[in-house]
Short mmCIF file of C-alpha atoms in Angstrom, two decimals:
data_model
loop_
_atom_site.label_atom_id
_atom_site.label_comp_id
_atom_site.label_asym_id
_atom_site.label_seq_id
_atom_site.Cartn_x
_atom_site.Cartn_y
_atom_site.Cartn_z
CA UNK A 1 -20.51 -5.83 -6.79
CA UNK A 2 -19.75 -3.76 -3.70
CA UNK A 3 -17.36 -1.11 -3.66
CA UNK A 4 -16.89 -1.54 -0.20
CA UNK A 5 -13.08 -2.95 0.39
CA UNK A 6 -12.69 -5.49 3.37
CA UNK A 7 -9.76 -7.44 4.18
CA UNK A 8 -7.97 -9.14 6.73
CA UNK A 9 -5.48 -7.11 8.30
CA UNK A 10 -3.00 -9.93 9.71
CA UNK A 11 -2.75 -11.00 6.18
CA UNK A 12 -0.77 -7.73 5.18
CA UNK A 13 2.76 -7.12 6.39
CA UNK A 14 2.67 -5.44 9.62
CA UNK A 15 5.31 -5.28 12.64
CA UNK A 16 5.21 -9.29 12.99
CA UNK A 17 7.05 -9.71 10.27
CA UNK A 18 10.33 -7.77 11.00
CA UNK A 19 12.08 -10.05 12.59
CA UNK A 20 14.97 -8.15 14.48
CA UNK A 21 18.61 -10.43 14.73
CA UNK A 22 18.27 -11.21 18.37
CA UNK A 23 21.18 -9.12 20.28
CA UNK A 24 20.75 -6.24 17.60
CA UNK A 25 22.06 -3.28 19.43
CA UNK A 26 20.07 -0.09 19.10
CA UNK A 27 22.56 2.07 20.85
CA UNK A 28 24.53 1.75 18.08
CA UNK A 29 22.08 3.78 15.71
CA UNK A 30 22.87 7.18 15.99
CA UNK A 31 19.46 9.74 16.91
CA UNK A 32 19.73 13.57 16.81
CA UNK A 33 17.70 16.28 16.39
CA UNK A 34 18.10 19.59 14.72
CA UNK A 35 15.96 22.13 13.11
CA UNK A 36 15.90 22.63 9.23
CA UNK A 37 13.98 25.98 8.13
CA UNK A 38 11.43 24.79 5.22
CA UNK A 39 13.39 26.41 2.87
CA UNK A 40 16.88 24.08 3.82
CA UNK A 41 14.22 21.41 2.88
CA UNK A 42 12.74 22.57 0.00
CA UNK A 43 16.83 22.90 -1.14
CA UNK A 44 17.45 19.27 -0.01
CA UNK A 45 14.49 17.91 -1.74
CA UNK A 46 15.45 19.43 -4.97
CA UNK A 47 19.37 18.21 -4.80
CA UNK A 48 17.60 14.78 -4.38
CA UNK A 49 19.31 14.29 -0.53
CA UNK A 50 15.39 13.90 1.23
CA UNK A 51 14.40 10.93 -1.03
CA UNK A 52 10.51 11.98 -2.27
CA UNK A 53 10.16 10.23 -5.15
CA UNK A 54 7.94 12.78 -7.40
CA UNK A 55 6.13 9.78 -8.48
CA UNK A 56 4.21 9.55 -5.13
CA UNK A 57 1.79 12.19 -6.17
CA UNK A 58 -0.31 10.22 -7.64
CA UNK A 59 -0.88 7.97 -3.60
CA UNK A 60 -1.31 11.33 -2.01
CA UNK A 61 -3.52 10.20 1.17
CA UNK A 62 -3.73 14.12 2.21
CA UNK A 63 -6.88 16.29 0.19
CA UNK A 64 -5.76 19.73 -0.89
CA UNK A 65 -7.88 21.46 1.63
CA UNK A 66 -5.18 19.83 4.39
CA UNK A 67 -2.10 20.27 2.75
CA UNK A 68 -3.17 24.04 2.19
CA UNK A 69 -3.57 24.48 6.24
CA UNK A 70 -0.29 22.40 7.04
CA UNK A 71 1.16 25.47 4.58
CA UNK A 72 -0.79 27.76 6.60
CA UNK A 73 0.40 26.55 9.84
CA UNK A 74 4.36 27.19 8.41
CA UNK A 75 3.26 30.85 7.88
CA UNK A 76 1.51 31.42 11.00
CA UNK A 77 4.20 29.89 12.75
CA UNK A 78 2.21 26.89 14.44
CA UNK A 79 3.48 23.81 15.84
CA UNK A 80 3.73 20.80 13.74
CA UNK A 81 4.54 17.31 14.50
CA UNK A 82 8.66 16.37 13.57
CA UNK A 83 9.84 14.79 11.18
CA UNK A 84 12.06 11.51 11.27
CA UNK A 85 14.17 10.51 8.50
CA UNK A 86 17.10 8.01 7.89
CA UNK A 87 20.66 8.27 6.38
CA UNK A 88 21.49 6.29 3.54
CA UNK A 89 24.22 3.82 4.51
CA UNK A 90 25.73 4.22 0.89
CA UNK A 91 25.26 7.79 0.69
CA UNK A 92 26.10 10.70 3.67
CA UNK A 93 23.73 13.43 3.54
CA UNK A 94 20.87 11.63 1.60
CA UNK A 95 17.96 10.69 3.79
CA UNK A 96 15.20 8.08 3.52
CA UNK A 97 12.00 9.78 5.25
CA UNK A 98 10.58 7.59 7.44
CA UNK A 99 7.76 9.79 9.05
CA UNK A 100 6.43 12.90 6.95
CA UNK A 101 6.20 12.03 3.62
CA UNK A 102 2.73 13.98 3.03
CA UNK A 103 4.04 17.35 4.98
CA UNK A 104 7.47 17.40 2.75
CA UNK A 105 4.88 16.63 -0.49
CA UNK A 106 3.31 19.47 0.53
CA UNK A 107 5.68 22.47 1.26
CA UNK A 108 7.70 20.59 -2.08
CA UNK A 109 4.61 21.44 -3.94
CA UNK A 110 3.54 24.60 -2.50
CA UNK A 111 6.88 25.65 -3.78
CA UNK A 112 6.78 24.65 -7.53
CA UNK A 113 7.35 27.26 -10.13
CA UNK A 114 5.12 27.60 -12.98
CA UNK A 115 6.05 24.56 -15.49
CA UNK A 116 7.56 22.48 -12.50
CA UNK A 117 8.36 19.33 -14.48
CA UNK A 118 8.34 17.09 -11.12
CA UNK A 119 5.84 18.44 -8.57
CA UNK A 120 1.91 19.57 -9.31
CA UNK A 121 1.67 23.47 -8.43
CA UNK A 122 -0.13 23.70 -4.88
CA UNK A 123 -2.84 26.71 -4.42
CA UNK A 124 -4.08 26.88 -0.89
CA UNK A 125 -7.77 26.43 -0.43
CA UNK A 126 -9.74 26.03 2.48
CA UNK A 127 -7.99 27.92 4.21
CA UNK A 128 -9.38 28.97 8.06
CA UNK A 129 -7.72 32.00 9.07
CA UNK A 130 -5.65 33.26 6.09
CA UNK A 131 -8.17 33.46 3.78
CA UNK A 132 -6.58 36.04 1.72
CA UNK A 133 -3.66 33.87 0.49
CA UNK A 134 -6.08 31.35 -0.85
CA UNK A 135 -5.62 30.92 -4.72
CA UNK A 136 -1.83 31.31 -3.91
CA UNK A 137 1.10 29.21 -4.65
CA UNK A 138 4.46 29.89 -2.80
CA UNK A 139 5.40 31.69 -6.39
CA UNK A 140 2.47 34.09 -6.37
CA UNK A 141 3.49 35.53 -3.04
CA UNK A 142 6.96 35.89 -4.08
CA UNK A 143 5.66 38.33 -7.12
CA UNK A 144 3.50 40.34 -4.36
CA UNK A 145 5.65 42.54 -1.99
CA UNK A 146 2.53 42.85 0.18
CA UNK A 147 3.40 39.28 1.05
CA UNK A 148 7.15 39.55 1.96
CA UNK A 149 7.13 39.15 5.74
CA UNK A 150 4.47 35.91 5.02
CA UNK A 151 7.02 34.35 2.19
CA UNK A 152 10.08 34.96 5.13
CA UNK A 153 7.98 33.45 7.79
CA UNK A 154 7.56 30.38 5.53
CA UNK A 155 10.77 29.99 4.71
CA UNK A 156 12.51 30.93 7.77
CA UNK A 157 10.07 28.64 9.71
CA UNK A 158 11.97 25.68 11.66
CA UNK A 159 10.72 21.91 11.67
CA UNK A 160 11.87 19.76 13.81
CA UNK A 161 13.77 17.13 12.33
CA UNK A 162 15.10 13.50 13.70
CA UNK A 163 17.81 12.41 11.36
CA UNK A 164 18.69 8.32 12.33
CA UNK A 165 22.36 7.31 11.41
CA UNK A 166 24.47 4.35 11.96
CA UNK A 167 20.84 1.85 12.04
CA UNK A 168 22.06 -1.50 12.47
CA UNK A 169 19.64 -3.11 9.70
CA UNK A 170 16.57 -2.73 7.93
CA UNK A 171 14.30 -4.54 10.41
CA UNK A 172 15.72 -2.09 12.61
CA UNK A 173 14.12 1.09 10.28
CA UNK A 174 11.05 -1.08 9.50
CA UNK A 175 10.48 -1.49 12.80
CA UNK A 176 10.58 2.23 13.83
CA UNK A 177 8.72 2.82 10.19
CA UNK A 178 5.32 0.76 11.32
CA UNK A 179 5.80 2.24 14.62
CA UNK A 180 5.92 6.06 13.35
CA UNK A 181 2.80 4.92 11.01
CA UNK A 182 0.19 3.63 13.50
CA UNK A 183 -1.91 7.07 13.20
CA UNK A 184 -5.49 7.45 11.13
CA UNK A 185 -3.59 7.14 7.60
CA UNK A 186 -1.34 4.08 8.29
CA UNK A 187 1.49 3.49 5.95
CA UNK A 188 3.02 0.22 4.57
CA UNK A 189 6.05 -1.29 4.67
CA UNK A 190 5.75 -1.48 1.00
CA UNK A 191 6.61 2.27 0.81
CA UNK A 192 9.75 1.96 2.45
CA UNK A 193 10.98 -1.40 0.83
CA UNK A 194 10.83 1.13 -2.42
CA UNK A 195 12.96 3.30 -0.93
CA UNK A 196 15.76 1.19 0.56
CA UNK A 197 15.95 -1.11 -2.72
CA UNK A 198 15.17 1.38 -5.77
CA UNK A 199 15.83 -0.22 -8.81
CA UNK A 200 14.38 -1.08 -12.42
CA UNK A 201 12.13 -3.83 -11.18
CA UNK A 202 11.07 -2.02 -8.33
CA UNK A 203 9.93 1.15 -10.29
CA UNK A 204 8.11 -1.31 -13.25
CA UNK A 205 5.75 -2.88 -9.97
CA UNK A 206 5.60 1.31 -8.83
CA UNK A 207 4.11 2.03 -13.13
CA UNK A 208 2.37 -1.38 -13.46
CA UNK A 209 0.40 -2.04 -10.35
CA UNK A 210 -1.64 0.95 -9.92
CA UNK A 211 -3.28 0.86 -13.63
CA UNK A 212 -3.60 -2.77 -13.91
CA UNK A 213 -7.24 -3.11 -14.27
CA UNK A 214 -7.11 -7.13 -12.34
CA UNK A 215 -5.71 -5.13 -8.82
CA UNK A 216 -7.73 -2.47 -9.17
CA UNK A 217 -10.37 -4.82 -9.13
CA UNK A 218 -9.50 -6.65 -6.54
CA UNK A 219 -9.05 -3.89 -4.17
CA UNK A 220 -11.31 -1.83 -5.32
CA UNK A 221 -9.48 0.76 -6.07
CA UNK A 222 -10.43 3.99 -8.33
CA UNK A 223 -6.40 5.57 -8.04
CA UNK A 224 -3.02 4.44 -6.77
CA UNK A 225 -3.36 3.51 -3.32
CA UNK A 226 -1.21 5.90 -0.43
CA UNK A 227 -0.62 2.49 1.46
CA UNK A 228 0.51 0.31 -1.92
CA UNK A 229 -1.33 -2.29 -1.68
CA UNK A 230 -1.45 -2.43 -5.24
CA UNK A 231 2.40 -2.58 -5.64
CA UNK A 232 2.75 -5.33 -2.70
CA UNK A 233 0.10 -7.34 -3.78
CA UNK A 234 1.57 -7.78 -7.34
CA UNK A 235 5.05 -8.06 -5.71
CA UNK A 236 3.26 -10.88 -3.67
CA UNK A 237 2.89 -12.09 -7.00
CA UNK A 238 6.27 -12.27 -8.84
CA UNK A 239 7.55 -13.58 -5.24
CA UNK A 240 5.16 -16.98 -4.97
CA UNK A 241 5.85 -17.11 -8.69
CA UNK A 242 9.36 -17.32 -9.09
CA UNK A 243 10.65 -18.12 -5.38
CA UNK A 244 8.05 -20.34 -3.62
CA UNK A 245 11.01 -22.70 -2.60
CA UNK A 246 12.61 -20.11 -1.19
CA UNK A 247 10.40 -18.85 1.31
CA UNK A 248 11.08 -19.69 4.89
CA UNK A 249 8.40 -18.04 6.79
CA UNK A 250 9.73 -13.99 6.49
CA UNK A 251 7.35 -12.48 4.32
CA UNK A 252 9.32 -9.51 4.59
CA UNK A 253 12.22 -11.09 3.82
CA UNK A 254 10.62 -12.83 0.81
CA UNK A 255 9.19 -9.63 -0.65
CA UNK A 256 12.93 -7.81 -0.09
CA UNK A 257 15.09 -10.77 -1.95
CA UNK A 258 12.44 -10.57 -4.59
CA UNK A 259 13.17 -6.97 -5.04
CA UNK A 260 16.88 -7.38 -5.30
CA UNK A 261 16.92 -10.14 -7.25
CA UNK A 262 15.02 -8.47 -10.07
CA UNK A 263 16.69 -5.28 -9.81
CA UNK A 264 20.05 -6.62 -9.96
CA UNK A 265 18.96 -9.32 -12.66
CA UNK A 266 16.61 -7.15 -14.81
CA UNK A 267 18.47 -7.03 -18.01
CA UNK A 268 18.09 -11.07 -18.14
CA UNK A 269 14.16 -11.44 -16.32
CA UNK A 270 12.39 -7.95 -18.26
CA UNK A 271 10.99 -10.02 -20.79
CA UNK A 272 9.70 -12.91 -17.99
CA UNK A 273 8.44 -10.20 -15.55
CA UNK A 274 6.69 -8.24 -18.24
CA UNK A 275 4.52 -11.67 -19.93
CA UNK A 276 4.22 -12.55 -15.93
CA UNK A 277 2.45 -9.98 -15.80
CA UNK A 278 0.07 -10.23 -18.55
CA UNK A 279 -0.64 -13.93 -16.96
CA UNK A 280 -1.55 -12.41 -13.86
CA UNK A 281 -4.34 -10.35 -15.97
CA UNK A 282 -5.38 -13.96 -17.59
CA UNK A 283 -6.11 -15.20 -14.46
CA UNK A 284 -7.91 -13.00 -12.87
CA UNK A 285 -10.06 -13.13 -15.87
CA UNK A 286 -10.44 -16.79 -15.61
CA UNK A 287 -10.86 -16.50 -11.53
CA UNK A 288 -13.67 -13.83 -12.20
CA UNK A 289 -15.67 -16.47 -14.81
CA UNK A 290 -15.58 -19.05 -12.02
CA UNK A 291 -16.39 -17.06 -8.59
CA UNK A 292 -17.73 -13.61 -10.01
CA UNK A 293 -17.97 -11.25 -7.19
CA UNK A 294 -16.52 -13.60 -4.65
CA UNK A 295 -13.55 -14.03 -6.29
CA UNK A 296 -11.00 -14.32 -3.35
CA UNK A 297 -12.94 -14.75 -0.50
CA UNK A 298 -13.59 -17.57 1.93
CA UNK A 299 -15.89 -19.62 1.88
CA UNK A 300 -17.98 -20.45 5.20
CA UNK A 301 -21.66 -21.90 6.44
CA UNK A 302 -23.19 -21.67 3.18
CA UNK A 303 -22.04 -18.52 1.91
CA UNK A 304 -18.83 -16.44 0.74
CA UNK A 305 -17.44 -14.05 3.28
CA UNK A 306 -17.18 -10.39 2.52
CA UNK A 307 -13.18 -9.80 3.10
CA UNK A 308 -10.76 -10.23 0.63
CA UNK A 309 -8.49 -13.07 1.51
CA UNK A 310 -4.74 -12.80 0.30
CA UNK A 311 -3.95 -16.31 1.10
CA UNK A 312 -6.83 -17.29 -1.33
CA UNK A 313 -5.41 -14.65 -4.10
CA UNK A 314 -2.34 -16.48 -3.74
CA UNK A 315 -3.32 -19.97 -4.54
CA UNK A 316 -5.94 -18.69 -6.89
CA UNK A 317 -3.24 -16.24 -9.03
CA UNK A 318 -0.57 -19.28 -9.12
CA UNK A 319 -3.04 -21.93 -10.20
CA UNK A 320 -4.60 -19.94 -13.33
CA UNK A 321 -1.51 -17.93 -14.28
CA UNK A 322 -0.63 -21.14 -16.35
CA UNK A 323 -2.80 -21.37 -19.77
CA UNK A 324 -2.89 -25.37 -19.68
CA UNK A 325 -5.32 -24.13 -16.38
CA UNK A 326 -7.14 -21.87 -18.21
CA UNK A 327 -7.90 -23.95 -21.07
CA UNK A 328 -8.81 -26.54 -19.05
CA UNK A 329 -11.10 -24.46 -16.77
CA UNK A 330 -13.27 -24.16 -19.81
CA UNK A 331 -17.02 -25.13 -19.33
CA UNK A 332 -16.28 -26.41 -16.19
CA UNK A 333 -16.32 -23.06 -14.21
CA UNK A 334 -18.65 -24.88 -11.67
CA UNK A 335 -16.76 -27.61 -11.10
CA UNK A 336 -14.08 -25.71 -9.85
CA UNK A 337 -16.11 -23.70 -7.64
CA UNK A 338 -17.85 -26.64 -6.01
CA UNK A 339 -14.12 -28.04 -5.73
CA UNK A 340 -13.23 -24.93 -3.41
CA UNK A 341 -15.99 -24.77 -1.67
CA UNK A 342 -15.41 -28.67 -0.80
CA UNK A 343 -12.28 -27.73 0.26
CA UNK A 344 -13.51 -24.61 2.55
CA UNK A 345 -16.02 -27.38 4.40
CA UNK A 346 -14.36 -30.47 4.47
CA UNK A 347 -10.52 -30.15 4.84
CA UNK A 348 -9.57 -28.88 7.78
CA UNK A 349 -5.89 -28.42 6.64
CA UNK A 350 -6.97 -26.66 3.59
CA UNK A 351 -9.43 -24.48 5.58
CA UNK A 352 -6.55 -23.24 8.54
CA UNK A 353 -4.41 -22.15 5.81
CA UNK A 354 -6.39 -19.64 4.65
CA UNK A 355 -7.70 -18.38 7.77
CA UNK A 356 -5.27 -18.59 10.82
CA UNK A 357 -1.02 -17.91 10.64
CA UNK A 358 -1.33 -17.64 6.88
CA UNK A 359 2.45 -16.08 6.32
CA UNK A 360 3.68 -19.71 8.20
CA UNK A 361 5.41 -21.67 6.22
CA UNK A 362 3.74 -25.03 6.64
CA UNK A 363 0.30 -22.86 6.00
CA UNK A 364 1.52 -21.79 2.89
CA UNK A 365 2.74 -25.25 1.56
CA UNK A 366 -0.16 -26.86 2.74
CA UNK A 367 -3.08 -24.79 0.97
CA UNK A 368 -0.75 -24.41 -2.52
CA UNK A 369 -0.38 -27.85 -2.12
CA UNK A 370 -3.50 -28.54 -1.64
CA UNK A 371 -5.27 -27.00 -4.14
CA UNK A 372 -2.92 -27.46 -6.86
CA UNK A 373 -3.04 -31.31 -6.19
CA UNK A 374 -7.04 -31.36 -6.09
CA UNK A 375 -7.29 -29.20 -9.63
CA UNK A 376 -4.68 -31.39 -10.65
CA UNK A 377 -7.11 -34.23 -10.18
CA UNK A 378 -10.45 -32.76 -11.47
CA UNK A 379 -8.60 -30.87 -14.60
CA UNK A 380 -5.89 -33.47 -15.52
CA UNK A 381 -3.33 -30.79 -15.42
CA UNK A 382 0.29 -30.86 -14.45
CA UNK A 383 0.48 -28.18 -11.87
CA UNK A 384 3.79 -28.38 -9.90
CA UNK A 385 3.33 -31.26 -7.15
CA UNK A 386 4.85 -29.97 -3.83
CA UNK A 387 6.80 -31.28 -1.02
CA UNK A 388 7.50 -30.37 2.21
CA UNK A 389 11.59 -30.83 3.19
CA UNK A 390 11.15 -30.81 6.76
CA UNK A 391 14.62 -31.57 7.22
CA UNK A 392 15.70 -28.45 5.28
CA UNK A 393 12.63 -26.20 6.29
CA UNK A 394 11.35 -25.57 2.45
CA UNK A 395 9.01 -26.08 0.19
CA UNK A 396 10.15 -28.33 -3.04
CA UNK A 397 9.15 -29.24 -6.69
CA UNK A 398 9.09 -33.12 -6.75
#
């Protein structure tokens, strides 16, 4: 199997789907800059006011060797690109960061103290031009006096910071979010849907997703990803799951309510969510017996493409999370695999909901649909039949 990771792009959440209210007014958010020294922010981090959730060490998309000249860059006094953050509606001087998450990471941990319970210890390496501080945490220069005037450059040193208040809704952040996070190492919206709706549910996606064996898999992935797609795609999940006739066509949306609804509802669902969970791992187990290594991909002119197709993990999750599926699967792995590739060549329908507008509503009815109603007909199982209200714009259980 390759360890390659291709996919298509349009099928994860990008700009397209924030949907701004039309006649939003973005005069009304509030923009101003000032400059914080690093250690202001080192302060704020600590009293919790810059949301960085400690947590996110494990996505770190930076290497040591680059955090350790960003640090170096503080001392010499170098520029540095700005940061942008966002205050909390519900909370006056705490700030969502919106656009340098990996330079605050760094300074936060270049400042731990020995036995730091919440941030790993940072000692620069790499390092091009100081070269005599490598080996050195912000703590070891502190103990040398021969480093004073370096500690008080760091700590005196200003960063440009755009602070956002008075944002007239959270398409209005995500949209400024995607467009801060277009560089090299893009971001995901999934990052800051974690920060504007923390919450129990929320946090067990953030400590399930990135060990579950199944999405590792699937993405190929060796450690958390820094763009968690491992926490969206099992989000994607619980959202087709337990709201399918809900959806309406706003993926972000759909992935938001999801989030809420779970949080606020988590005392009641913890049990449902956690054996969800282990039925996403049955499936994929099941999925892998049928279609081995092209589990989740397209199939086209003889052969399985090489990208990972979300549309087809959604189908393919929903179908097998449900034992009677499983069981009935059973010695007739072929079957089933000649059924999708049937499906992939000879219905058109089927075929343009995998490949083109996927997030649409109709598409996502249509291939659910379909392929629930064709196992339904080769297994003799009793997967939900599905109807389209097209009065009421949803997707029903008959």
């Amino acid at each position: 199997m390759s360890e390659h990771f291709f996919e298509y792009d349009e099928q994860a959440e990008n700009e397209d789907d924030v949907e701004l209210i039309e006649g939003t007014d973005f005069s009304a958010a509030v923009v101003s800059g000032t400059d914080w020294t690093t250690e202001t922010i080192i302060n704020q981090i600590n009293k919790n006011n810059i949301q960085l959730n400690p947590d996110f060490q494990r996505r770190d998309a930076w290497d040591k060797s680059r955090k350790s000249n960003f640090i170096e860059s503080l001392i010499l006094g170098l520029p540095i690109p700005q940061l942008v953050l966002a205050e909390r509606k519900e909370q006056r001087g705490a700030y969502i960061v919106l656009d340098g998450k990996q330079r605050l990471l760094s300074i936060r941990q270049f400042a731990a103290e020995k036995g730091d319970e919440n941030y790993e210890s940072l000692k620069l390496s790499g390092l091009e031009i100081r070269t005599d501080l490598k080996g050195k945490n912000l703590h070891d220069l502190k103990d040398d006096a021969s480093y004073y005037n370096d500690v008080a450059a760091f700590e005196n040193q200003p960063i440009r910071t755009v602070v956002i208040k008075n944002w007239p809704s959270e398409e209005f952040l995500y949209h400024v979010f995607l467009r801060l996070n277009t560089g090299s190492v893009q971001l995901a919206p999934q990052e800051l849907r974690q920060a504007l709706h923390p919450g129990p549910f929320v946090s067990f996606v953030d400590a399930s997703a990135p060990d579950n064996e199944a999405i590792k898999n699937i993405l190929k992935l060796k450690k958390p990803d820094f763009r968690m797609r491992d926490n969206e795609l099992l989000l994607r999940f619980y959202a087709l799951k337990n709201f399918l006739t809900d959806y309406a066509g706003d993926l972000k949306k759909f992935l938001d309510n999801t989030c809420l609804v779970f949080n606020k509802d988590w005392g009641r669902v913890e049990g449902m969510v956690t054996e969800q969970f282990n039925q996403l791992n049955f499936a994929h187990a099941t999925i892998m017996k049928i279609f081995d290594s092209n589990s989740y991909r397209k199939w086209f002119a003889g052969d399985y493409e090489r990208k990972f197709n979300r549309a087809i993990f959604d189908i393919m999750v929903l179908s097998f999370s449900y034992a009677e599926v499983r069981d009935a699967t059973a010695g007739r792995e072929t079957e089933v695999e000649e059924l999708f590739q049937k499906l992939c060549k000879e219905n058109y329908s089927f075929l343009s909901s995998i490949e083109t507008t996927t997030k649409s509503l109709k598409s996502t009815f249509t291939r659910i649909s379909v392929w629930f109603n064709e196992l339904n007909a080769l297994l003799n199982t009793k997967l939900p039949t599905l109807k389209f209200d097209e009065a009421a714009n949803r997707i029903t259980v008959v």
